[in-house]
XYZ file of N, CA and C in Angstrom:
447
model
N 45.548 57.099 -62.290
C 44.406 57.813 -61.758
C 43.191 56.891 -61.660
N 42.947 56.107 -62.706
C 41.813 55.196 -62.697
C 41.968 54.188 -61.565
N 43.192 53.726 -61.362
C 43.451 52.765 -60.286
C 43.122 53.387 -58.925
N 43.461 54.635 -58.708
C 43.184 55.329 -57.444
C 41.681 55.455 -57.238
N 40.963 55.825 -58.260
C 39.499 55.946 -58.172
C 38.881 54.587 -57.874
N 39.381 53.543 -58.544
C 38.874 52.197 -58.300
C 39.097 51.780 -56.843
N 40.296 52.036 -56.340
C 40.609 51.678 -54.954
C 39.728 52.461 -53.998
N 39.529 53.733 -54.239
C 38.662 54.550 -53.375
C 37.224 54.041 -53.401
N 36.727 53.681 -54.572
C 35.364 53.121 -54.673
C 35.273 51.799 -53.925
N 36.278 50.964 -54.078
C 36.298 49.675 -53.391
C 36.315 49.874 -51.879
N 37.141 50.778 -51.386
C 37.183 51.069 -49.958
C 35.843 51.599 -49.464
N 35.215 52.415 -50.269
C 33.899 52.950 -49.905
C 32.877 51.833 -49.763
N 32.911 50.889 -50.681
C 31.984 49.753 -50.612
C 32.261 48.889 -49.389
N 33.523 48.631 -49.112
C 33.889 47.785 -47.981
C 33.468 48.429 -46.675
N 33.710 49.716 -46.516
C 33.378 50.379 -45.256
C 31.889 50.568 -45.090
N 31.139 50.538 -46.182
C 29.693 50.695 -46.054
C 28.971 49.361 -45.948
N 29.734 48.258 -45.955
C 29.118 46.940 -45.807
C 28.342 46.867 -44.509
N 27.353 46.050 -44.491
C 26.528 45.862 -43.304
C 27.332 45.137 -42.231
N 27.651 45.845 -41.158
C 28.409 45.222 -40.080
C 27.574 44.166 -39.381
N 26.257 44.243 -39.530
C 25.383 43.224 -38.958
C 25.673 41.867 -39.585
N 25.985 41.836 -40.870
C 26.319 40.576 -41.538
C 27.579 39.968 -40.938
N 28.569 40.813 -40.660
C 29.799 40.324 -40.044
C 29.531 39.828 -38.635
N 28.687 40.536 -37.893
C 28.346 40.128 -36.536
C 27.573 38.819 -36.552
N 26.654 38.664 -37.513
C 25.913 37.404 -37.660
C 26.842 36.249 -37.990
N 27.791 36.499 -38.856
C 28.760 35.462 -39.223
C 29.587 35.065 -38.007
N 30.041 36.046 -37.249
C 30.829 35.754 -36.048
C 29.998 34.975 -35.033
N 28.753 35.373 -34.847
C 27.854 34.656 -33.938
C 27.718 33.200 -34.373
N 27.500 32.985 -35.648
C 27.352 31.628 -36.174
C 28.626 30.804 -35.967
N 29.770 31.410 -36.223
C 31.041 30.711 -36.038
C 31.250 30.324 -34.574
N 30.951 31.249 -33.667
C 31.151 30.973 -32.248
C 30.157 29.931 -31.737
N 28.922 30.016 -32.204
C 27.918 29.009 -31.818
C 28.372 27.626 -32.280
N 28.859 27.541 -33.493
C 29.348 26.247 -34.011
C 30.548 25.750 -33.214
N 31.421 26.662 -32.825
C 32.568 26.267 -32.001
C 32.082 25.668 -30.683
N 31.097 26.316 -30.051
C 30.524 25.807 -28.799
C 29.899 24.430 -29.016
N 29.090 24.301 -30.065
C 28.405 23.030 -30.344
C 29.392 21.907 -30.666
N 30.485 22.247 -31.337
C 31.502 21.239 -31.677
C 32.106 20.590 -30.439
N 32.111 21.286 -29.319
C 32.653 20.732 -28.085
C 31.674 19.778 -27.396
N 30.407 19.788 -27.809
C 29.393 18.875 -27.271
C 29.391 18.854 -25.736
N 29.309 20.029 -25.163
C 29.339 20.172 -23.707
C 27.914 20.074 -23.172
N 27.672 19.104 -22.285
C 26.317 18.921 -21.753
C 26.191 19.278 -20.282
N 27.310 19.424 -19.581
C 27.266 19.754 -18.151
C 28.356 20.779 -17.847
N 27.941 21.905 -17.301
C 28.881 22.963 -16.969
C 28.261 23.885 -15.930
N 29.113 24.680 -15.307
C 28.605 25.754 -14.468
C 29.456 26.991 -14.718
N 28.927 28.125 -14.313
C 29.602 29.385 -14.547
C 29.143 30.413 -13.518
N 29.932 31.461 -13.369
C 29.565 32.579 -12.513
C 28.842 33.605 -13.364
N 27.701 34.034 -12.879
C 26.807 34.964 -13.570
C 26.848 36.303 -12.849
N 27.192 37.357 -13.576
C 27.165 38.711 -13.018
C 26.401 39.604 -13.983
N 25.324 40.171 -13.510
C 24.464 41.036 -14.321
C 24.551 42.458 -13.806
N 24.640 43.394 -14.730
C 24.611 44.816 -14.404
C 23.510 45.435 -15.258
N 22.543 46.062 -14.601
C 21.420 46.627 -15.343
C 20.724 47.692 -14.505
N 19.731 48.299 -15.108
C 18.867 49.232 -14.400
C 17.717 48.399 -13.831
N 18.016 47.615 -12.797
C 17.048 46.687 -12.227
C 17.296 46.558 -10.729
N 16.408 45.894 -10.000
C 16.593 45.755 -8.551
C 17.914 45.062 -8.209
N 18.486 45.445 -7.067
C 19.770 44.874 -6.629
C 19.731 43.353 -6.540
N 18.606 42.806 -6.117
C 18.482 41.352 -5.980
C 18.770 40.649 -7.308
N 18.396 41.295 -8.408
C 18.627 40.716 -9.731
C 20.116 40.717 -10.092
N 20.895 41.585 -9.452
C 22.302 41.731 -9.809
C 23.253 40.993 -8.865
N 22.716 40.224 -7.926
C 23.603 39.460 -7.043
C 24.318 38.367 -7.849
N 25.640 38.313 -7.785
C 26.377 37.271 -8.517
C 25.990 35.878 -8.021
N 25.931 34.949 -8.945
C 25.534 33.576 -8.609
C 26.344 32.584 -9.431
N 26.432 31.386 -8.901
C 27.036 30.254 -9.621
C 25.892 29.451 -10.199
N 25.859 29.290 -11.510
C 24.752 28.669 -12.228
C 25.192 27.294 -12.728
N 24.357 26.304 -12.488
C 24.636 24.929 -12.885
C 23.714 24.552 -14.047
N 24.300 24.017 -15.118
C 23.540 23.633 -16.313
C 23.802 22.163 -16.604
N 22.719 21.428 -16.839
C 22.791 20.019 -17.223
C 21.857 19.796 -18.410
N 22.374 19.163 -19.456
C 21.572 18.851 -20.647
C 20.795 20.062 -21.146
N 21.479 21.203 -21.227
C 20.938 22.451 -21.744
C 19.754 22.991 -20.924
N 19.745 22.717 -19.635
C 18.715 23.225 -18.717
C 19.430 23.778 -17.480
N 19.060 24.986 -17.081
C 19.590 25.541 -15.835
C 18.925 24.778 -14.699
N 19.720 24.047 -13.916
C 19.148 23.201 -12.859
C 19.210 23.842 -11.485
N 20.190 24.709 -11.259
C 20.260 25.390 -9.962
C 21.162 26.602 -10.060
N 21.050 27.445 -9.049
C 21.919 28.616 -8.929
C 22.084 28.933 -7.447
N 23.292 29.309 -7.071
C 23.599 29.690 -5.683
C 24.242 31.069 -5.685
N 23.809 31.890 -4.739
C 24.427 33.195 -4.589
C 25.871 33.036 -4.116
N 26.761 33.809 -4.708
C 28.169 33.722 -4.326
C 28.416 34.252 -2.918
N 27.670 35.274 -2.511
C 27.944 35.898 -1.214
C 27.494 35.054 -0.022
N 26.440 34.241 -0.180
C 25.929 33.465 0.956
C 25.947 31.962 0.722
N 26.022 31.536 -0.541
C 25.971 30.111 -0.845
C 24.558 29.553 -0.876
N 23.562 30.387 -0.557
C 22.185 29.901 -0.557
C 21.668 29.754 -1.987
N 20.748 28.798 -2.174
C 20.141 28.587 -3.482
C 19.233 29.764 -3.832
N 19.200 30.101 -5.109
C 18.270 31.124 -5.596
C 16.901 30.469 -5.678
N 15.944 31.008 -4.946
C 14.616 30.409 -4.899
C 13.540 31.273 -5.561
N 13.777 32.562 -5.642
C 12.797 33.479 -6.223
C 12.679 33.211 -7.725
N 11.485 32.799 -8.201
C 11.336 32.445 -9.620
C 11.720 33.564 -10.592
N 11.395 34.812 -10.272
C 11.715 35.905 -11.199
C 13.232 36.125 -11.296
N 13.947 35.857 -10.220
C 15.403 35.978 -10.238
C 16.001 34.767 -10.954
N 15.517 33.575 -10.632
C 16.033 32.352 -11.247
C 15.848 32.380 -12.764
N 14.763 32.983 -13.220
C 14.449 33.012 -14.656
C 15.478 33.792 -15.467
N 16.262 34.629 -14.837
C 17.249 35.422 -15.583
C 18.465 34.603 -16.003
N 18.675 33.441 -15.387
C 19.834 32.619 -15.705
C 19.592 31.872 -17.012
N 20.641 31.760 -17.797
C 20.522 31.182 -19.132
C 21.556 30.098 -19.355
N 21.239 29.220 -20.276
C 22.244 28.297 -20.786
C 23.037 29.042 -21.858
N 24.156 28.509 -22.261
C 24.932 29.130 -23.331
C 24.105 29.142 -24.621
N 23.367 28.080 -24.879
C 22.496 28.041 -26.069
C 21.475 29.168 -26.039
N 20.883 29.407 -24.851
C 19.919 30.509 -24.710
C 20.577 31.858 -24.977
N 21.817 31.997 -24.544
C 22.533 33.261 -24.761
C 22.723 33.531 -26.249
N 23.108 32.492 -26.990
C 23.254 32.655 -28.434
C 21.917 33.068 -29.066
N 20.837 32.437 -28.632
C 19.510 32.750 -29.162
C 19.120 34.193 -28.847
N 19.402 34.637 -27.623
C 19.087 36.015 -27.221
C 19.906 37.032 -28.012
N 21.172 36.752 -28.213
C 22.019 37.649 -29.004
C 21.454 37.773 -30.418
N 21.116 36.644 -31.008
C 20.568 36.633 -32.364
C 19.251 37.400 -32.437
N 18.384 37.223 -31.444
C 17.094 37.920 -31.415
C 17.290 39.430 -31.308
N 18.197 39.860 -30.461
C 18.448 41.292 -30.307
C 19.019 41.890 -31.583
N 19.924 41.163 -32.234
C 20.479 41.647 -33.493
C 19.371 41.770 -34.544
N 18.422 40.828 -34.534
C 17.304 40.873 -35.473
C 16.389 42.066 -35.239
N 16.395 42.594 -34.021
C 15.585 43.772 -33.680
C 16.401 45.059 -33.768
N 17.614 44.955 -34.300
C 18.529 46.095 -34.425
C 18.874 46.744 -33.093
N 18.880 45.944 -32.046
C 19.327 46.410 -30.737
C 20.845 46.327 -30.735
N 21.533 47.365 -30.276
C 22.999 47.291 -30.223
C 23.469 46.110 -29.379
N 24.431 45.378 -29.909
C 24.959 44.189 -29.240
C 26.487 44.245 -29.274
N 27.085 44.063 -28.104
C 28.530 43.910 -28.017
C 28.786 42.573 -27.322
N 29.612 41.742 -27.919
C 29.870 40.421 -27.356
C 31.365 40.120 -27.419
N 31.862 39.542 -26.346
C 33.212 38.975 -26.347
C 33.035 37.477 -26.128
N 33.613 36.695 -27.031
C 33.482 35.244 -26.966
C 34.748 34.610 -26.399
N 34.592 33.461 -25.766
C 35.725 32.689 -25.288
C 36.468 32.170 -26.515
N 37.753 32.446 -26.645
C 38.478 32.042 -27.853
C 38.614 30.535 -28.034
N 38.534 29.773 -26.962
C 38.676 28.320 -27.061
C 37.328 27.622 -27.255
N 36.347 27.959 -26.420
C 35.062 27.251 -26.430
C 33.986 27.927 -27.288
N 34.114 29.235 -27.510
C 33.134 29.944 -28.330
C 31.976 30.543 -27.556
N 31.829 30.231 -26.271
C 30.700 30.763 -25.502
C 30.852 32.258 -25.247
N 29.730 32.980 -25.157
C 29.812 34.400 -24.791
C 30.381 34.527 -23.372
N 31.302 35.457 -23.199
C 31.859 35.733 -21.872
C 31.419 37.094 -21.354
N 31.157 37.998 -22.259
C 30.757 39.344 -21.879
C 29.765 39.849 -22.911
N 28.627 40.335 -22.457
C 27.579 40.835 -23.354
C 27.109 42.195 -22.878
N 26.881 43.088 -23.814
C 26.165 44.326 -23.538
C 25.074 44.394 -24.582
N 23.840 44.418 -24.121
C 22.690 44.486 -25.020
C 21.854 45.698 -24.659
N 21.464 46.464 -25.649
C 20.524 47.545 -25.413
C 21.057 48.911 -25.761
N 20.220 49.889 -25.460
C 20.501 51.279 -25.751
C 20.881 51.993 -24.461
N 21.847 52.864 -24.532
C 22.225 53.656 -23.367
C 21.870 55.103 -23.655
N 21.003 55.654 -22.839
C 20.578 57.037 -22.966
C 21.011 57.746 -21.690
N 22.031 58.559 -21.778
C 22.573 59.190 -20.579
C 21.716 60.356 -20.092
N 20.755 60.791 -20.894
C 19.915 61.912 -20.472
C 18.719 61.461 -19.652
N 18.400 60.204 -19.705
C 17.263 59.705 -18.927
C 17.603 58.318 -18.406
N 16.590 57.501 -18.286
C 16.822 56.152 -17.788
C 17.554 55.313 -18.843
N 18.363 54.423 -18.371
C 19.153 53.572 -19.253
C 18.392 52.292 -19.556
N 18.378 51.898 -20.817
C 17.711 50.668 -21.223
C 18.765 49.731 -21.808
N 19.476 49.002 -20.925
C 20.533 48.111 -21.356
C 20.809 47.118 -20.251
N 21.561 46.106 -20.582
C 22.103 45.230 -19.549
C 23.430 44.680 -20.015
N 24.259 44.433 -19.027
C 25.591 43.897 -19.263
C 25.710 42.611 -18.457
N 26.270 41.608 -19.063
C 26.355 40.295 -18.434
C 27.777 39.756 -18.560
N 28.322 39.327 -17.444
C 29.621 38.660 -17.444
C 29.406 37.183 -17.137
N 29.965 36.330 -17.967
C 29.967 34.886 -17.762
C 31.415 34.537 -17.430
N 31.654 34.189 -16.174
C 33.029 33.991 -15.717
C 33.222 32.553 -15.228
N 34.459 32.128 -15.256
C 34.856 30.845 -14.665
C 33.992 29.676 -15.126
N 33.754 29.595 -16.420
C 32.987 28.456 -16.933
C 33.781 27.179 -16.695
N 33.127 26.238 -16.062
C 33.762 24.961 -15.721
C 32.985 23.826 -16.385
N 33.652 23.079 -17.243
C 33.019 21.937 -17.913
C 33.051 20.770 -16.947
N 31.890 20.119 -16.779
C 31.776 19.058 -15.789
C 31.733 17.663 -16.420
N 31.242 17.515 -17.648
C 31.055 16.150 -18.155
C 32.280 15.362 -17.989
Protein backbone atom coordinates (compact mmCIF):
# COMPACT_ATOMS: atom_id res chain seq x y z
CA UNK A 1 0.00 0.00 0.00
CA UNK A 2 2.79 2.43 0.90
CA UNK A 3 4.48 1.64 -2.41
CA UNK A 4 1.25 2.47 -4.31
CA UNK A 5 0.87 5.79 -2.48
CA UNK A 6 4.52 6.61 -3.16
CA UNK A 7 4.11 5.85 -6.87
CA UNK A 8 0.94 7.95 -7.06
CA UNK A 9 2.68 10.88 -5.34
CA UNK A 10 5.65 10.55 -7.67
CA UNK A 11 3.39 10.50 -10.73
CA UNK A 12 1.58 13.55 -9.40
CA UNK A 13 4.86 15.42 -9.06
CA UNK A 14 6.04 14.41 -12.52
CA UNK A 15 2.81 15.44 -14.24
CA UNK A 16 2.74 18.76 -12.42
CA UNK A 17 6.30 19.63 -13.46
CA UNK A 18 6.68 22.85 -15.36
CA UNK A 19 6.43 21.93 -19.03
CA UNK A 20 8.07 25.27 -19.76
CA UNK A 21 11.31 23.87 -18.31
CA UNK A 22 11.13 20.93 -20.70
CA UNK A 23 10.39 23.26 -23.61
CA UNK A 24 13.33 25.50 -22.62
CA UNK A 25 15.60 22.48 -22.44
CA UNK A 26 14.46 21.30 -25.87
CA UNK A 27 14.97 24.79 -27.30
CA UNK A 28 18.49 24.89 -25.88
CA UNK A 29 19.32 21.44 -27.24
CA UNK A 30 18.05 22.31 -30.71
CA UNK A 31 19.85 25.66 -30.75
CA UNK A 32 23.09 23.90 -29.81
CA UNK A 33 22.52 21.32 -32.54
CA UNK A 34 22.11 24.16 -35.08
CA UNK A 35 25.21 25.98 -33.79
CA UNK A 36 27.28 22.77 -33.85
CA UNK A 37 26.80 22.64 -37.63
CA UNK A 38 28.39 26.12 -37.98
CA UNK A 39 26.19 27.02 -40.94
CA UNK A 40 26.89 30.52 -42.25
CA UNK A 41 25.12 30.50 -45.64
CA UNK A 42 21.70 29.04 -46.34
CA UNK A 43 18.35 29.77 -47.86
CA UNK A 44 14.86 28.54 -47.12
CA UNK A 45 11.24 28.90 -48.17
CA UNK A 46 9.24 31.12 -45.83
CA UNK A 47 5.48 30.66 -45.47
CA UNK A 48 3.60 32.77 -42.93
CA UNK A 49 -0.02 32.35 -41.91
CA UNK A 50 -1.49 35.05 -39.71
CA UNK A 51 -4.24 37.58 -39.22
CA UNK A 52 -2.36 40.07 -41.40
CA UNK A 53 -2.44 41.54 -44.93
CA UNK A 54 -2.12 39.04 -47.80
CA UNK A 55 1.10 40.69 -48.96
CA UNK A 56 2.72 39.61 -45.69
CA UNK A 57 1.74 35.98 -46.35
CA UNK A 58 3.18 35.61 -49.85
CA UNK A 59 5.67 32.70 -49.80
CA UNK A 60 9.26 33.74 -50.44
CA UNK A 61 12.73 32.25 -50.77
CA UNK A 62 14.96 33.87 -48.14
CA UNK A 63 18.74 34.06 -48.47
CA UNK A 64 20.91 34.30 -45.33
CA UNK A 65 24.64 35.03 -45.22
CA UNK A 66 26.69 35.39 -42.01
CA UNK A 67 23.51 35.47 -39.89
CA UNK A 68 21.97 38.35 -41.90
CA UNK A 69 18.97 38.10 -44.21
CA UNK A 70 20.43 39.47 -47.45
CA UNK A 71 17.54 39.01 -49.88
CA UNK A 72 14.15 37.47 -50.45
CA UNK A 73 12.24 36.63 -53.64
CA UNK A 74 8.56 35.88 -53.97
CA UNK A 75 7.96 32.31 -55.09
CA UNK A 76 5.04 33.20 -57.35
CA UNK A 77 6.81 35.87 -59.45
CA UNK A 78 10.53 35.58 -58.66
CA UNK A 79 10.67 39.32 -57.95
CA UNK A 80 12.73 40.61 -55.03
CA UNK A 81 10.86 41.68 -51.90
CA UNK A 82 11.38 45.43 -51.75
CA UNK A 83 8.79 46.63 -49.23
CA UNK A 84 10.70 47.21 -45.95
CA UNK A 85 7.78 46.20 -43.70
CA UNK A 86 7.44 42.90 -45.57
CA UNK A 87 11.20 42.27 -45.74
CA UNK A 88 11.48 42.86 -41.98
CA UNK A 89 9.39 39.76 -41.26
CA UNK A 90 12.11 37.43 -42.57
CA UNK A 91 14.41 35.96 -39.95
CA UNK A 92 17.62 34.07 -39.62
CA UNK A 93 17.48 30.75 -37.78
CA UNK A 94 19.27 32.45 -34.86
CA UNK A 95 16.55 35.13 -34.79
CA UNK A 96 13.90 32.41 -34.73
CA UNK A 97 15.46 30.79 -31.68
CA UNK A 98 15.58 34.20 -29.97
CA UNK A 99 11.92 34.90 -30.81
CA UNK A 100 10.80 31.50 -29.53
CA UNK A 101 12.69 32.08 -26.28
CA UNK A 102 11.21 35.59 -25.89
CA UNK A 103 7.66 34.35 -26.41
CA UNK A 104 8.16 31.53 -23.91
CA UNK A 105 9.45 34.12 -21.42
CA UNK A 106 6.19 36.05 -21.87
CA UNK A 107 4.13 32.87 -21.37
CA UNK A 108 2.84 33.04 -24.93
CA UNK A 109 1.83 29.58 -26.17
CA UNK A 110 4.55 28.16 -28.41
CA UNK A 111 4.47 25.07 -30.59
CA UNK A 112 7.65 24.18 -32.46
CA UNK A 113 8.76 21.33 -34.68
CA UNK A 114 12.52 21.16 -35.14
CA UNK A 115 14.52 19.61 -37.96
CA UNK A 116 15.81 16.33 -36.50
CA UNK A 117 19.19 16.60 -38.25
CA UNK A 118 20.07 20.32 -38.13
CA UNK A 119 17.99 21.49 -35.15
CA UNK A 120 16.46 24.52 -36.90
CA UNK A 121 12.77 25.32 -36.38
CA UNK A 122 10.69 24.02 -39.30
CA UNK A 123 7.22 24.84 -38.06
CA UNK A 124 6.19 27.41 -35.45
CA UNK A 125 2.89 28.49 -33.99
CA UNK A 126 3.15 31.44 -31.63
CA UNK A 127 0.32 33.21 -29.89
CA UNK A 128 -3.19 32.89 -28.61
CA UNK A 129 -6.13 31.70 -30.67
CA UNK A 130 -9.49 33.16 -29.72
CA UNK A 131 -12.21 31.72 -31.92
CA UNK A 132 -14.85 34.13 -30.60
CA UNK A 133 -13.12 37.23 -31.88
CA UNK A 134 -10.00 38.19 -33.74
CA UNK A 135 -7.13 35.74 -33.68
CA UNK A 136 -3.80 36.81 -32.21
CA UNK A 137 -1.31 34.23 -33.51
CA UNK A 138 0.97 33.38 -36.36
CA UNK A 139 2.16 30.19 -37.91
CA UNK A 140 5.41 29.92 -39.82
CA UNK A 141 6.70 27.14 -42.04
CA UNK A 142 10.42 26.98 -42.82
CA UNK A 143 10.72 24.63 -45.77
CA UNK A 144 13.46 23.36 -48.06
CA UNK A 145 16.38 24.72 -46.06
CA UNK A 146 19.42 24.53 -48.30
CA UNK A 147 22.92 24.87 -46.85
CA UNK A 148 25.14 26.82 -49.23
CA UNK A 149 28.58 27.09 -47.59
